[in-house]
Amino acid sequence: MKKKVLTLVLISMVMTATGQQVDIQGHRGARGLMPENTIPAMIKAIDLGVTTLELDVVITKDRQVVLSHEPHMSGLICLTPSGERIAIDDHSHNIYQLTYEQVKQYDCGSIGNAGFPIQVKLHTSKPLLKDMIQTVEKYVKDHGLKPVRYNIEIKSTVEGDNIYHPDVTGFSSLVYDLISRELDWERVTIQSFDFRVLSHFRVKYPDVQLAMLVANDKTWEQNVQDLGFTPEIYSPYYKMLDASSVKQIQQAGMLVIPWTVNAVSDMKMLLEWDVDGIITDYPDRAKGL
């Protein structure tokens, strides 16, 4: 199964100016340019030629799968339904305690994001995963474009179980069932920092391609040992890599797709190390590499 899945990933990659195949993933769509994890961000990323849309999902009170990096409405990017600012440390706007009808009343685009000064400001809300997929698939078909892949992060923690999200089994089931209705799994990767999610998927849904997200100080060997199996993709913070480790990880049977790479100089360095993909907030900067 692994050889089949890896072949499919490689088919979806773009060719760089130097002839190198690489999977360009738009982080949260195109966070540097458009409000993150929104439909406009996904469309912008597609227009810029990404091969994969990277996104995060959470669960509402009425068990809907919604695009969001945090399980709450973040004061960095969202306004309340009445148009008020949310304090940065206020996590009380818990999406798991809101219905989707309530969630979509929050404006998560008009105030922009101070960390991304050229991001377009527009009134937009956190979309349902189903609506985003259907909109993207129609857009790609209507414009005669190649199908994109989806790299979907399940945002869960031990501390958040049954407070900010369902337990791993329930969360995974909601995501799996929805994707099964909307997409061919050959175009989907499930990623997570929560190794419980990856382990559950490997047992319950063994044909699903998995990406291990990593942000710790352990070696790649230690992380794989902690996980208990070798996933299809190793996806660390890019500064955790060097040329030697990239080669070693690939020799162990994994693709290497680091996050979040925004400087062109870093993109070029990683390509020189032969990474298999790059996750970036600025897909426009990856064009012409």
PDB file of C-alpha atoms in Angstrom, residues 115-219:
ATOM      1  CA  GLY A 115       1.906  38.844  11.430  1.00  0.00           C
ATOM      2  CA  PHE A 116       1.018  38.981   7.734  1.00  0.00           C
ATOM      3  CA  PRO A 117       0.795  42.656   6.761  1.00  0.00           C
ATOM      4  CA  ILE A 118      -0.009  42.128   3.064  1.00  0.00           C
ATOM      5  CA  GLN A 119      -2.862  39.733   3.804  1.00  0.00           C
ATOM      6  CA  VAL A 120      -6.081  40.944   2.167  1.00  0.00           C
ATOM      7  CA  LYS A 121      -8.728  42.009   4.682  1.00  0.00           C
ATOM      8  CA  LEU A 122     -12.241  40.828   3.939  1.00  0.00           C
ATOM      9  CA  HIS A 123     -15.346  39.816   5.835  1.00  0.00           C
ATOM     10  CA  THR A 124     -15.339  36.030   5.869  1.00  0.00           C
ATOM     11  CA  SER A 125     -16.124  33.187   8.244  1.00  0.00           C
ATOM     12  CA  LYS A 126     -14.752  29.761   9.071  1.00  0.00           C
ATOM     13  CA  PRO A 127     -16.238  27.390   6.466  1.00  0.00           C
ATOM     14  CA  LEU A 128     -17.492  23.856   6.740  1.00  0.00           C
ATOM     15  CA  LEU A 129     -14.963  21.367   5.385  1.00  0.00           C
ATOM     16  CA  LYS A 130     -17.701  20.004   3.137  1.00  0.00           C
ATOM     17  CA  ASP A 131     -18.440  23.416   1.632  1.00  0.00           C
ATOM     18  CA  MET A 132     -14.770  24.169   1.098  1.00  0.00           C
ATOM     19  CA  ILE A 133     -14.154  20.878  -0.704  1.00  0.00           C
ATOM     20  CA  GLN A 134     -17.207  21.253  -2.916  1.00  0.00           C
ATOM     21  CA  THR A 135     -16.283  24.841  -3.823  1.00  0.00           C
ATOM     22  CA  VAL A 136     -12.669  23.906  -4.600  1.00  0.00           C
ATOM     23  CA  GLU A 137     -13.609  20.862  -6.665  1.00  0.00           C
ATOM     24  CA  LYS A 138     -16.053  22.919  -8.731  1.00  0.00           C
ATOM     25  CA  TYR A 139     -13.517  25.723  -9.184  1.00  0.00           C
ATOM     26  CA  VAL A 140     -10.828  23.332 -10.380  1.00  0.00           C
ATOM     27  CA  LYS A 141     -13.217  21.614 -12.797  1.00  0.00           C
ATOM     28  CA  ASP A 142     -14.685  24.861 -14.158  1.00  0.00           C
ATOM     29  CA  HIS A 143     -11.198  26.256 -14.840  1.00  0.00           C
ATOM     30  CA  GLY A 144      -9.777  23.093 -16.387  1.00  0.00           C
ATOM     31  CA  LEU A 145      -7.115  22.733 -13.698  1.00  0.00           C
ATOM     32  CA  LYS A 146      -5.406  19.635 -12.363  1.00  0.00           C
ATOM     33  CA  PRO A 147      -7.034  18.153  -9.242  1.00  0.00           C
ATOM     34  CA  VAL A 148      -5.409  19.294  -5.999  1.00  0.00           C
ATOM     35  CA  ARG A 149      -4.553  17.217  -2.974  1.00  0.00           C
ATOM     36  CA  TYR A 150      -5.723  17.957   0.559  1.00  0.00           C
ATOM     37  CA  ASN A 151      -3.460  17.764   3.625  1.00  0.00           C
ATOM     38  CA  ILE A 152      -5.851  17.885   6.574  1.00  0.00           C
ATOM     39  CA  GLU A 153      -4.667  18.349  10.137  1.00  0.00           C
ATOM     40  CA  ILE A 154      -6.770  16.992  12.971  1.00  0.00           C
ATOM     41  CA  LYS A 155      -6.288  19.476  15.819  1.00  0.00           C
ATOM     42  CA  SER A 156      -6.480  17.535  19.064  1.00  0.00           C
ATOM     43  CA  THR A 157      -4.682  17.252  22.399  1.00  0.00           C
ATOM     44  CA  VAL A 158      -5.042  15.049  25.447  1.00  0.00           C
ATOM     45  CA  GLU A 159      -5.998  18.103  27.497  1.00  0.00           C
ATOM     46  CA  GLY A 160      -8.636  19.136  24.971  1.00  0.00           C
ATOM     47  CA  ASP A 161     -10.506  15.828  24.819  1.00  0.00           C
ATOM     48  CA  ASN A 162     -14.251  16.372  25.358  1.00  0.00           C
ATOM     49  CA  ILE A 163     -13.602  20.039  26.178  1.00  0.00           C
ATOM     50  CA  TYR A 164     -12.441  21.567  22.890  1.00  0.00           C
ATOM     51  CA  HIS A 165     -13.089  18.546  20.683  1.00  0.00           C
ATOM     52  CA  PRO A 166     -14.363  14.944  20.768  1.00  0.00           C
ATOM     53  CA  ASP A 167     -12.051  12.138  21.795  1.00  0.00           C
ATOM     54  CA  VAL A 168      -9.739  10.739  19.126  1.00  0.00           C
ATOM     55  CA  THR A 169     -12.164   8.038  18.005  1.00  0.00           C
ATOM     56  CA  GLY A 170     -15.086  10.410  17.617  1.00  0.00           C
ATOM     57  CA  PHE A 171     -13.048  13.178  16.013  1.00  0.00           C
ATOM     58  CA  SER A 172     -11.420  10.812  13.534  1.00  0.00           C
ATOM     59  CA  SER A 173     -14.720   9.194  12.608  1.00  0.00           C
ATOM     60  CA  LEU A 174     -16.367  12.528  11.793  1.00  0.00           C
ATOM     61  CA  VAL A 175     -13.473  13.557   9.563  1.00  0.00           C
ATOM     62  CA  TYR A 176     -13.117  10.178   7.877  1.00  0.00           C
ATOM     63  CA  ASP A 177     -16.830   9.813   7.119  1.00  0.00           C
ATOM     64  CA  LEU A 178     -17.087  13.306   5.633  1.00  0.00           C
ATOM     65  CA  ILE A 179     -14.015  12.940   3.425  1.00  0.00           C
ATOM     66  CA  SER A 180     -15.212   9.513   2.260  1.00  0.00           C
ATOM     67  CA  ARG A 181     -18.384  11.158   0.980  1.00  0.00           C
ATOM     68  CA  GLU A 182     -16.613  14.023  -0.772  1.00  0.00           C
ATOM     69  CA  LEU A 183     -13.230  12.847  -2.076  1.00  0.00           C
ATOM     70  CA  ASP A 184     -11.109   9.980  -3.297  1.00  0.00           C
ATOM     71  CA  TRP A 185      -8.785   9.123  -0.417  1.00  0.00           C
ATOM     72  CA  GLU A 186      -5.894   8.866  -2.864  1.00  0.00           C
ATOM     73  CA  ARG A 187      -5.869  12.682  -2.861  1.00  0.00           C
ATOM     74  CA  VAL A 188      -5.948  13.117   0.903  1.00  0.00           C
ATOM     75  CA  THR A 189      -3.381  13.046   3.702  1.00  0.00           C
ATOM     76  CA  ILE A 190      -4.277  13.137   7.379  1.00  0.00           C
ATOM     77  CA  GLN A 191      -1.678  14.899   9.512  1.00  0.00           C
ATOM     78  CA  SER A 192      -1.444  15.568  13.239  1.00  0.00           C
ATOM     79  CA  PHE A 193       0.908  16.475  16.054  1.00  0.00           C
ATOM     80  CA  ASP A 194      -1.239  14.161  18.173  1.00  0.00           C
ATOM     81  CA  PHE A 195       0.284  10.716  17.697  1.00  0.00           C
ATOM     82  CA  ARG A 196      -2.916   9.178  19.087  1.00  0.00           C
ATOM     83  CA  VAL A 197      -4.703  10.323  15.934  1.00  0.00           C
ATOM     84  CA  LEU A 198      -2.103   8.801  13.619  1.00  0.00           C
ATOM     85  CA  SER A 199      -2.103   5.518  15.551  1.00  0.00           C
ATOM     86  CA  HIS A 200      -5.896   5.351  15.472  1.00  0.00           C
ATOM     87  CA  PHE A 201      -6.006   5.954  11.730  1.00  0.00           C
ATOM     88  CA  ARG A 202      -3.347   3.343  11.046  1.00  0.00           C
ATOM     89  CA  VAL A 203      -5.400   0.701  12.879  1.00  0.00           C
ATOM     90  CA  LYS A 204      -8.931   1.788  11.914  1.00  0.00           C
ATOM     91  CA  TYR A 205      -8.289   3.166   8.416  1.00  0.00           C
ATOM     92  CA  PRO A 206      -5.009   1.540   7.312  1.00  0.00           C
ATOM     93  CA  ASP A 207      -5.160   2.736   3.692  1.00  0.00           C
ATOM     94  CA  VAL A 208      -5.119   6.433   4.622  1.00  0.00           C
ATOM     95  CA  GLN A 209      -1.861   8.267   4.000  1.00  0.00           C
ATOM     96  CA  LEU A 210      -0.493   9.795   7.215  1.00  0.00           C
ATOM     97  CA  ALA A 211       1.879  12.656   7.966  1.00  0.00           C
ATOM     98  CA  MET A 212       3.650  12.995  11.295  1.00  0.00           C
ATOM     99  CA  LEU A 213       3.844  16.638  12.336  1.00  0.00           C
ATOM    100  CA  VAL A 214       6.818  17.345  14.575  1.00  0.00           C
ATOM    101  CA  ALA A 215       7.883  20.356  16.646  1.00  0.00           C
ATOM    102  CA  ASN A 216       9.953  18.742  19.402  1.00  0.00           C
ATOM    103  CA  ASP A 217      13.689  18.372  19.991  1.00  0.00           C
ATOM    104  CA  LYS A 218      13.793  14.620  19.457  1.00  0.00           C
ATOM    105  CA  THR A 219      15.538  12.972  16.529  1.00  0.00           C
TER     106      THR A 219
END
